[in-house]
Amino acid sequence: MSEKISNNIDNINEKLLRPYDPKETESRIYKLWEESGYFNPDNLPERHKEPFCVIMPPPNANGSLHAGHAVFVTLEDLIIRYKRMLGFKTLWLPGADHAGFETQVVYEKKLEKEGRSRFQMKREELYKEIFDFTMQNKSFMENQLRELGASCDWSREKFTLEKDIIKTVYETFKKLADDGLLYRGKRVINWCVKHQTSLSELETISEEQTDQLYYIKYGPFVIATVRPETIFGDVAVAVNPNDPRHKDLIGQEIEVDLLTEKRKMKVIADDYVDMEFGTGALKVTPAHDPNDFEIAKRHDLPSIEVIDQFGKLNEKTGKYAGLKAEEARKVVVQDLEKAGLLLKREDYKHAVKKCYKCERIIEPRILPQWFIKIKPLAEEAAKAVKNGEVKFVTEKFEKIFFHWIENIQDWNISRQIVWGIRIPAKICDNCDEGYADIKDEITKCPKCAGGVHQDNDTFDTWFSSGQWPFAALGYPDNRDFKTFYPTAVMETGFDIIFFWVARMIMLGIYRTGKAPFKTIYLHGLIRDVQKQKMSKSKGNVISPTEMTEKYGTDAFRMALIVGNTPGSDMALSEDKIRGYKHFSNKIWNIARFVVSGAPDTEGTLKEPPKLTEKDSRLLKELGEKIKEVTDDIENYRFYLAGEKLYHYVWHTFADVIIEEAKPRLKPENPNTADRLSCQYTLRKILETSIKALHPFMPFITEEIWSIITDKKELLMIEEWPKD
RNA sequence: GGGCAAUUAGCUCAGUGGUAGAGCGUUUCGUUGACAUCGAAAAGGUCACAGGUUCGAUCCCUGUAUUGCCCACCA
């Protein structure tokens, strides 16, 4: 037997003698995986019974993947590969999002560069162009996902504009209408004058800025306002009912000089008015302020629109018509001053709402829109989190989640854009009433019998993405839905916790009765080494494709895992990625040494020889390490698991175990039993390490596996090591 | 205005009620037959500050400071 043992380096597979070449290896290995069919749970071997599903957050198909996408791909692939090895029937369902507003904004920028504008285009024309643009990006993105090693089931890939998805979304819209949770309301909404659409609360950002607060003589009052240009839309003066200063005037009609006219208006009492602020008197402008709109509703006041959809003053403002609100403010202030109506001005720091895309100030406008009465849905979602049906990986997110969900406001789901799912509703030409109509069967207004037209608006993208888990799995009849819903883990960026995660929980429960996932893992933002946000304009963007080509996907993945704690932003540098490229090299060379020093020519692995005490101890320690790593992965401490494996392989296995093995492996070693024991142990540690590393570094481990084992099967479906 | 977090080595971050850890970077040495994409060694920290609990606190509690983030319809 001993004569068969050889330390001759010629015996080892010549592949291992070459330096590791990630580029060549990765594309070849990915093809192997894809052709094996194992990405598809239906093709997994018999032992894979219990379903385990992760729904991929569908990337916006409007550009290429960035480092943030690489994080989700890496973490989700890690989870899926780990569970697959454990023996679960794993489905990772990939998708792509048409990303309505986001994509339209991207495309509008492109149009602008070409000297075109969406406002000069026909609806169908614009839609077609964005559709082609999206499809092109989509296929590009799919290739990038492959590059990153994503072991998702491409045969089940879904796109948010597919017929069955739209059907599900329509049915949800109808159900909301039937349940009385949907209304088309004339309300003050957030309007972006550049993008010409309304936006939800989440799509606006509040920024603090200092403006002037003007004190204006206003009939018998002095009122304070930051928007004097809206006085033409004033309909009343409001005071606090308990304010002794103004008690006598409540209910009176007063006359106010509004520059263009002297207007008679009522003095009303409303609790909303803060006696402490300004002069305790508030001018009421229902058309351009949400609070004033609410006050007007309570007191049955009319509203006068004086600013148009482009943010310019309209014909009702006389000589000011045509001026942008900001310009009008200056002129109005001047004129007030001339007329002796401006009494005082002071600096005033306050928060202003802006469009989250273009950062232009939001112009509140009254517009009929579809709103969801979200409170009942929010309550169910809160319950699901409270009772543990849904768990956030870091508790801090629960607090953030509860804070938002408990203060939630009705959700405006209408967008005045072309790119998206058109709202299946009819609007009365005559009385402007709206009706959900998913079967396209309403031909005249049920209320006034007037003619109807199709609603021109599209859904907020998040309304459809909020239904993604059950829609993508084919609710309600598809076998996949029955098998895999509720899914196991939702892994995504914490920046979309409200936009997406909260809404998925709400809509998931609403439609299916069950929250769409049991665990939510939220990763932070990837920043550059100076902790700056990555952006194209700063030139500090780390491109996944570039890193993958330079250092190999495995190295890139490790750099994204280690040091990445849930919910915290992570600094990523090229140095770090390079460090893990070195690690890839180390693994490769370890394999080369072990195979040359301990060739499996006589099946040492199948029949363990009698182990020396030292070797037994080494294997026991390996088992303990694996147990720790397993425990870390189970508890979503991927950063720790990765680091521990790294450390074990390099500083224990290579630095200590292999170094100490060298003399024992020499042909001069007269103790054959000792040599055999050593060889067996090294092979065992190598195999176990390769298995445990596979979810982290799938390519190099699969490649080494293919070289060192006689088995025909892929490492990706090997059993996760237990000892 | 509310809320959430962070503060540990030059940088990015782990970590524990009992002598403080990693990666990268730095310095010195080393061309040993797995690996120079390496190895060996070293330097480097009042664990933000002030109190408290404790035999003992970087860790638990309170406060302060700084930083970051989220939420918020006082004109």
XYZ file of N, CA, C and O in Angstrom, chain A residues 102-217:
464
model
N -38.841 56.046 -11.470
C -37.381 56.035 -11.519
C -36.881 55.916 -12.963
O -36.008 56.653 -13.400
N -37.456 54.964 -13.672
C -37.015 54.736 -15.037
C -37.401 55.902 -15.940
O -36.619 56.335 -16.781
N -38.598 56.403 -15.726
C -39.010 57.527 -16.568
C -38.089 58.729 -16.358
O -37.750 59.431 -17.307
N -37.672 58.939 -15.123
C -36.746 60.042 -14.840
C -35.422 59.824 -15.574
O -34.874 60.731 -16.208
N -34.924 58.583 -15.502
C -33.683 58.267 -16.211
C -33.861 58.512 -17.710
O -33.011 59.116 -18.367
N -34.996 58.062 -18.225
C -35.195 58.192 -19.662
C -35.398 59.647 -20.092
O -34.952 60.058 -21.158
N -36.043 60.411 -19.219
C -36.237 61.824 -19.542
C -34.908 62.561 -19.630
O -34.728 63.449 -20.462
N -33.981 62.160 -18.776
C -32.650 62.772 -18.829
C -32.006 62.477 -20.184
O -31.374 63.329 -20.786
N -32.188 61.244 -20.610
C -31.650 60.839 -21.901
C -32.290 61.669 -23.021
O -31.604 62.161 -23.914
N -33.616 61.826 -22.923
C -34.320 62.625 -23.927
C -33.793 64.061 -23.940
O -33.560 64.643 -24.995
N -33.604 64.595 -22.738
C -33.113 65.967 -22.619
C -31.789 66.144 -23.345
O -31.581 67.101 -24.066
N -30.914 65.159 -23.125
C -29.603 65.215 -23.783
C -29.742 65.228 -25.294
O -28.934 65.812 -25.997
N -30.764 64.536 -25.758
C -30.981 64.469 -27.204
C -31.804 65.648 -27.699
O -32.186 65.699 -28.866
N -32.093 66.568 -26.795
C -32.874 67.741 -27.185
C -34.346 67.435 -27.410
O -35.041 68.142 -28.129
N -34.815 66.355 -26.797
C -36.224 66.017 -26.937
C -36.929 66.170 -25.596
O -36.300 66.400 -24.576
N -38.239 66.047 -25.597
C -38.986 66.132 -24.350
C -40.177 65.195 -24.399
O -40.806 65.024 -25.441
N -40.472 64.616 -23.255
C -41.589 63.686 -23.223
C -42.925 64.382 -23.481
O -43.885 63.771 -23.901
N -42.937 65.696 -23.235
C -44.193 66.413 -23.391
C -44.533 66.665 -24.863
O -45.611 67.092 -25.194
N -43.557 66.381 -25.713
C -43.833 66.506 -27.140
C -44.089 65.146 -27.777
O -44.132 65.010 -28.993
N -44.183 64.131 -26.946
C -44.331 62.790 -27.501
C -45.709 62.228 -27.201
O -46.305 62.517 -26.182
N -46.152 61.348 -28.115
C -47.401 60.637 -27.868
C -47.164 59.599 -26.799
O -46.091 59.029 -26.676
N -48.206 59.322 -26.045
C -48.137 58.347 -24.981
C -47.550 57.013 -25.462
O -46.618 56.471 -24.876
N -48.088 56.500 -26.558
C -47.681 55.186 -27.063
C -46.216 55.199 -27.497
O -45.479 54.246 -27.285
N -45.847 56.303 -28.103
C -44.490 56.450 -28.614
C -43.481 56.415 -27.457
O -42.492 55.690 -27.486
N -43.777 57.217 -26.433
C -42.891 57.280 -25.276
C -42.825 55.910 -24.588
O -41.749 55.423 -24.231
N -43.976 55.302 -24.435
C -44.035 54.002 -23.763
C -43.168 52.981 -24.498
O -42.383 52.253 -23.905
N -43.317 52.963 -25.802
C -42.570 52.003 -26.622
C -41.061 52.215 -26.463
O -40.292 51.278 -26.283
N -40.650 53.472 -26.492
C -39.215 53.763 -26.370
C -38.678 53.337 -25.009
O -37.608 52.741 -24.909
N -39.423 53.647 -23.957
C -38.938 53.269 -22.623
C -38.974 51.751 -22.468
O -38.101 51.163 -21.832
N -39.950 51.131 -23.086
C -40.033 49.669 -23.021
C -38.772 49.039 -23.623
O -38.143 48.167 -23.025
N -38.398 49.506 -24.814
C -37.195 48.963 -25.467
C -35.952 49.216 -24.618
O -35.095 48.341 -24.465
N -35.888 50.421 -24.104
C -34.762 50.808 -23.250
C -34.663 49.878 -22.033
O -33.591 49.375 -21.683
N -35.814 49.617 -21.420
C -35.860 48.768 -20.229
C -35.453 47.327 -20.549
O -34.692 46.706 -19.806
N -35.947 46.836 -21.657
C -35.633 45.457 -22.019
C -34.143 45.266 -22.277
O -33.553 44.254 -21.927
N -33.560 46.264 -22.872
C -32.133 46.209 -23.151
C -31.345 46.168 -21.844
O -30.450 45.349 -21.664
N -31.719 47.046 -20.921
C -31.056 47.070 -19.616
C -31.273 45.776 -18.853
O -30.391 45.302 -18.148
N -32.449 45.243 -19.023
C -32.807 44.036 -18.294
C -31.869 42.894 -18.676
O -31.345 42.197 -17.803
N -31.643 42.709 -19.953
C -30.803 41.579 -20.342
C -29.348 41.832 -19.943
O -28.620 40.916 -19.584
N -28.964 43.085 -19.971
C -27.610 43.415 -19.526
C -27.445 43.068 -18.040
O -26.452 42.475 -17.619
N -28.466 43.431 -17.264
C -28.438 43.176 -15.830
C -28.388 41.685 -15.503
O -27.724 41.263 -14.567
N -29.118 40.920 -16.300
C -29.141 39.479 -16.065
C -27.748 38.880 -16.206
O -27.353 38.005 -15.437
N -27.015 39.391 -17.173
C -25.644 38.913 -17.334
C -24.772 39.297 -16.148
O -23.912 38.531 -15.713
N -25.019 40.491 -15.638
C -24.251 40.914 -14.462
C -24.554 40.032 -13.252
O -23.663 39.716 -12.474
N -25.815 39.643 -13.129
C -26.178 38.753 -12.016
C -25.453 37.419 -12.155
O -24.993 36.839 -11.165
N -25.329 36.952 -13.371
C -24.602 35.697 -13.611
C -23.134 35.851 -13.241
O -22.543 34.981 -12.609
N -22.574 36.962 -13.616
C -21.166 37.218 -13.289
C -20.920 37.136 -11.794
O -19.853 36.727 -11.342
N -21.913 37.584 -11.029
C -21.743 37.599 -9.574
C -22.000 36.230 -8.955
O -21.878 36.054 -7.751
N -22.372 35.287 -9.792
C -22.522 33.916 -9.314
C -23.914 33.575 -8.811
O -24.098 32.565 -8.132
N -24.885 34.404 -9.124
C -26.235 34.215 -8.590
C -26.807 32.853 -8.988
O -26.960 32.562 -10.168
N -27.129 32.053 -7.978
C -27.669 30.722 -8.266
C -29.191 30.769 -8.199
O -29.827 30.015 -7.476
N -29.752 31.688 -8.965
C -31.200 31.844 -8.967
C -31.804 31.059 -10.134
O -31.128 30.767 -11.109
N -33.078 30.797 -10.001
C -33.744 29.962 -11.004
C -34.232 30.823 -12.173
O -35.324 31.376 -12.142
N -33.426 30.873 -13.198
C -33.755 31.730 -14.351
C -35.037 31.289 -15.049
O -35.694 32.085 -15.711
N -35.367 30.025 -14.900
C -36.573 29.553 -15.587
C -37.833 30.188 -14.986
O -38.889 30.175 -15.581
N -37.696 30.731 -13.787
C -38.857 31.345 -13.144
C -38.787 32.865 -13.128
O -39.582 33.517 -12.455
N -37.842 33.411 -13.833
C -37.651 34.856 -13.780
C -38.940 35.615 -14.146
O -39.660 35.238 -15.063
N -39.200 36.680 -13.386
C -40.405 37.467 -13.641
C -40.050 38.938 -13.867
O -39.034 39.428 -13.365
N -40.925 39.586 -14.605
C -40.785 41.020 -14.867
C -42.085 41.682 -14.433
O -43.166 41.114 -14.614
N -41.970 42.863 -13.870
C -43.151 43.473 -13.244
C -44.236 43.909 -14.230
O -45.316 44.289 -13.810
N -43.933 43.872 -15.524
C -44.963 44.270 -16.488
C -45.561 43.070 -17.229
O -46.260 43.229 -18.227
N -45.269 41.866 -16.739
C -45.859 40.692 -17.377
C -47.359 40.642 -17.089
O -47.810 41.112 -16.053
N -48.054 40.014 -18.014
C -49.523 40.003 -17.945
C -50.069 39.500 -16.614
O -50.968 40.096 -16.030
N -49.520 38.375 -16.147
C -50.088 37.795 -14.923
C -49.813 38.664 -13.703
O -50.601 38.707 -12.759
N -48.674 39.374 -13.729
C -48.388 40.292 -12.617
C -49.407 41.440 -12.636
O -50.001 41.788 -11.611
N -49.604 41.992 -13.820
C -50.555 43.098 -13.948
C -51.958 42.640 -13.514
O -52.675 43.365 -12.821
N -52.283 41.424 -13.886
C -53.599 40.897 -13.506
C -53.746 40.872 -11.979
O -54.755 41.310 -11.428
N -52.709 40.391 -11.316
C -52.736 40.341 -9.846
C -52.859 41.742 -9.259
O -53.632 41.968 -8.326
N -52.102 42.663 -9.815
C -52.125 44.041 -9.326
C -53.522 44.648 -9.518
O -54.055 45.321 -8.628
N -54.129 44.371 -10.660
C -55.486 44.856 -10.935
C -56.477 44.276 -9.922
O -57.363 44.978 -9.437
N -56.310 43.013 -9.653
C -57.244 42.372 -8.715
C -57.130 42.975 -7.312
O -58.124 43.111 -6.599
N -55.910 43.324 -6.953
C -55.721 43.971 -5.655
C -56.415 45.336 -5.637
O -57.080 45.698 -4.663
N -56.277 46.045 -6.736
C -56.919 47.358 -6.876
C -58.440 47.197 -6.719
O -59.091 47.944 -5.980
N -58.965 46.184 -7.377
C -60.403 45.934 -7.317
C -60.846 45.561 -5.906
O -61.854 46.052 -5.399
N -60.053 44.694 -5.300
C -60.397 44.256 -3.939
C -60.404 45.449 -2.979
O -61.302 45.577 -2.139
N -59.424 46.315 -3.129
C -59.376 47.510 -2.280
C -60.623 48.361 -2.490
O -61.199 48.887 -1.540
N -61.025 48.469 -3.760
C -62.228 49.248 -4.069
C -63.450 48.590 -3.431
O -64.260 49.250 -2.770
N -63.564 47.284 -3.613
C -64.725 46.561 -3.064
C -64.767 46.636 -1.542
O -65.842 46.663 -0.944
N -63.607 46.638 -0.941
C -63.552 46.672 0.524
C -63.670 48.081 1.086
O -63.530 48.284 2.296
N -63.860 49.040 0.209
C -63.997 50.417 0.685
C -62.691 51.019 1.157
O -62.662 51.960 1.949
N -61.586 50.459 0.697
C -60.284 50.970 1.131
C -59.622 51.828 0.065
O -58.479 52.232 0.187
N -60.397 52.090 -1.002
C -59.842 52.874 -2.089
C -60.761 54.048 -2.350
O -61.987 53.890 -2.356
N -60.223 55.208 -2.558
C -61.077 56.325 -2.939
C -60.337 57.244 -3.890
O -59.112 57.311 -3.892
N -61.103 57.907 -4.726
C -60.505 58.886 -5.603
C -60.840 60.227 -4.997
O -61.984 60.649 -4.983
N -59.833 60.879 -4.457
C -60.110 62.065 -3.683
C -59.496 63.309 -4.293
O -58.427 63.273 -4.887
N -60.204 64.410 -4.147
C -59.614 65.702 -4.456
C -58.942 66.162 -3.200
O -59.602 66.470 -2.213
N -57.649 66.138 -3.235
C -56.914 66.529 -2.041
C -55.680 67.288 -2.460
O -55.290 67.249 -3.622
N -55.073 67.948 -1.512
C -53.810 68.589 -1.834
C -52.747 67.501 -1.896
O -52.581 66.730 -0.956
N -52.077 67.417 -3.025
C -51.057 66.388 -3.195
C -49.687 67.040 -3.456
O -49.598 68.235 -3.725
N -48.657 66.210 -3.343
C -47.303 66.705 -3.601
C -47.057 66.721 -5.103
O -47.053 65.674 -5.746
N -46.831 67.884 -5.663
C -46.669 67.996 -7.101
C -45.246 68.456 -7.440
O -44.762 69.438 -6.888
N -44.613 67.710 -8.338
C -43.291 68.140 -8.802
C -43.462 68.871 -10.121
O -43.965 68.298 -11.086
N -43.032 70.138 -10.150
C -43.276 70.954 -11.341
C -42.359 70.544 -12.498
O -42.659 70.810 -13.653
N -41.256 69.905 -12.196
C -40.405 69.424 -13.291
C -40.956 68.134 -13.881
O -41.126 67.999 -15.078
N -41.222 67.182 -12.994
C -41.610 65.859 -13.487
C -43.098 65.761 -13.818
O -43.531 64.759 -14.362
N -43.850 66.796 -13.450
C -45.259 66.859 -13.813
C -46.042 65.633 -13.351
O -46.777 64.997 -14.114
N -45.811 65.308 -12.098
C -46.577 64.213 -11.510
C -46.724 64.452 -10.025
O -45.953 65.218 -9.433
N -47.703 63.795 -9.459
C -47.811 63.827 -8.008
C -46.872 62.779 -7.432
O -46.464 61.859 -8.126
N -46.549 62.939 -6.171
C -45.634 62.012 -5.511
C -46.199 61.635 -4.151
O -46.915 62.417 -3.541
N -45.845 60.436 -3.698
C -46.273 60.043 -2.360
C -45.416 60.767 -1.325
O -44.415 61.391 -1.663
N -45.814 60.655 -0.065
C -45.052 61.300 0.998
C -43.601 60.833 0.987
O -42.673 61.591 1.231
N -43.422 59.535 0.677
C -42.074 58.977 0.716
C -41.187 59.489 -0.408
O -39.969 59.441 -0.316
N -41.842 59.949 -1.481
C -41.039 60.408 -2.610
C -40.673 61.888 -2.503
O -40.211 62.493 -3.450
N -40.944 62.448 -1.335
C -40.487 63.808 -1.098
C -39.481 63.777 0.039
O -39.506 62.889 0.884
N -38.573 64.737 0.018
C -37.636 64.859 1.128
C -37.854 66.214 1.786
O -38.219 67.178 1.120
N -37.652 66.243 3.089
C -37.772 67.520 3.800
C -36.385 68.083 4.003
O -35.517 67.389 4.507
N -36.217 69.311 3.606
C -34.914 69.921 3.848
C -35.095 71.228 4.588
O -35.971 72.030 4.268
N -34.223 71.412 5.549
C -34.330 72.630 6.327
C -33.694 73.788 5.565
O -32.626 73.638 4.983
N -34.376 74.916 5.539
C -33.771 76.090 4.916
C -34.299 77.348 5.597
O -35.296 77.320 6.307
N -33.601 78.436 5.374
C -34.015 79.696 5.988
C -34.685 80.571 4.938
O -34.125 80.816 3.883
N -35.909 80.957 5.238
C -36.637 81.860 4.358
C -37.045 83.081 5.172
O -36.790 83.146 6.366
N -37.690 83.997 4.490
C -38.203 85.163 5.197
C -39.639 84.883 5.632
O -40.423 84.290 4.888
N -39.917 85.315 6.839
C -41.304 85.276 7.300
C -41.818 86.711 7.244
O -41.232 87.613 7.845
N -42.873 86.898 6.437
C -43.375 88.269 6.215
C -44.602 88.530 7.074
O -45.505 87.694 7.139
N -44.613 89.672 7.700
C -45.779 90.093 8.479
C -46.555 91.100 7.643
O -46.022 92.138 7.262
N -47.786 90.746 7.357
C -48.565 91.541 6.415
C -49.841 92.066 7.070
O -50.530 91.323 7.780
N -50.119 93.326 6.794
C -51.393 93.889 7.267
C -52.511 93.264 6.459
O -52.486 93.246 5.236
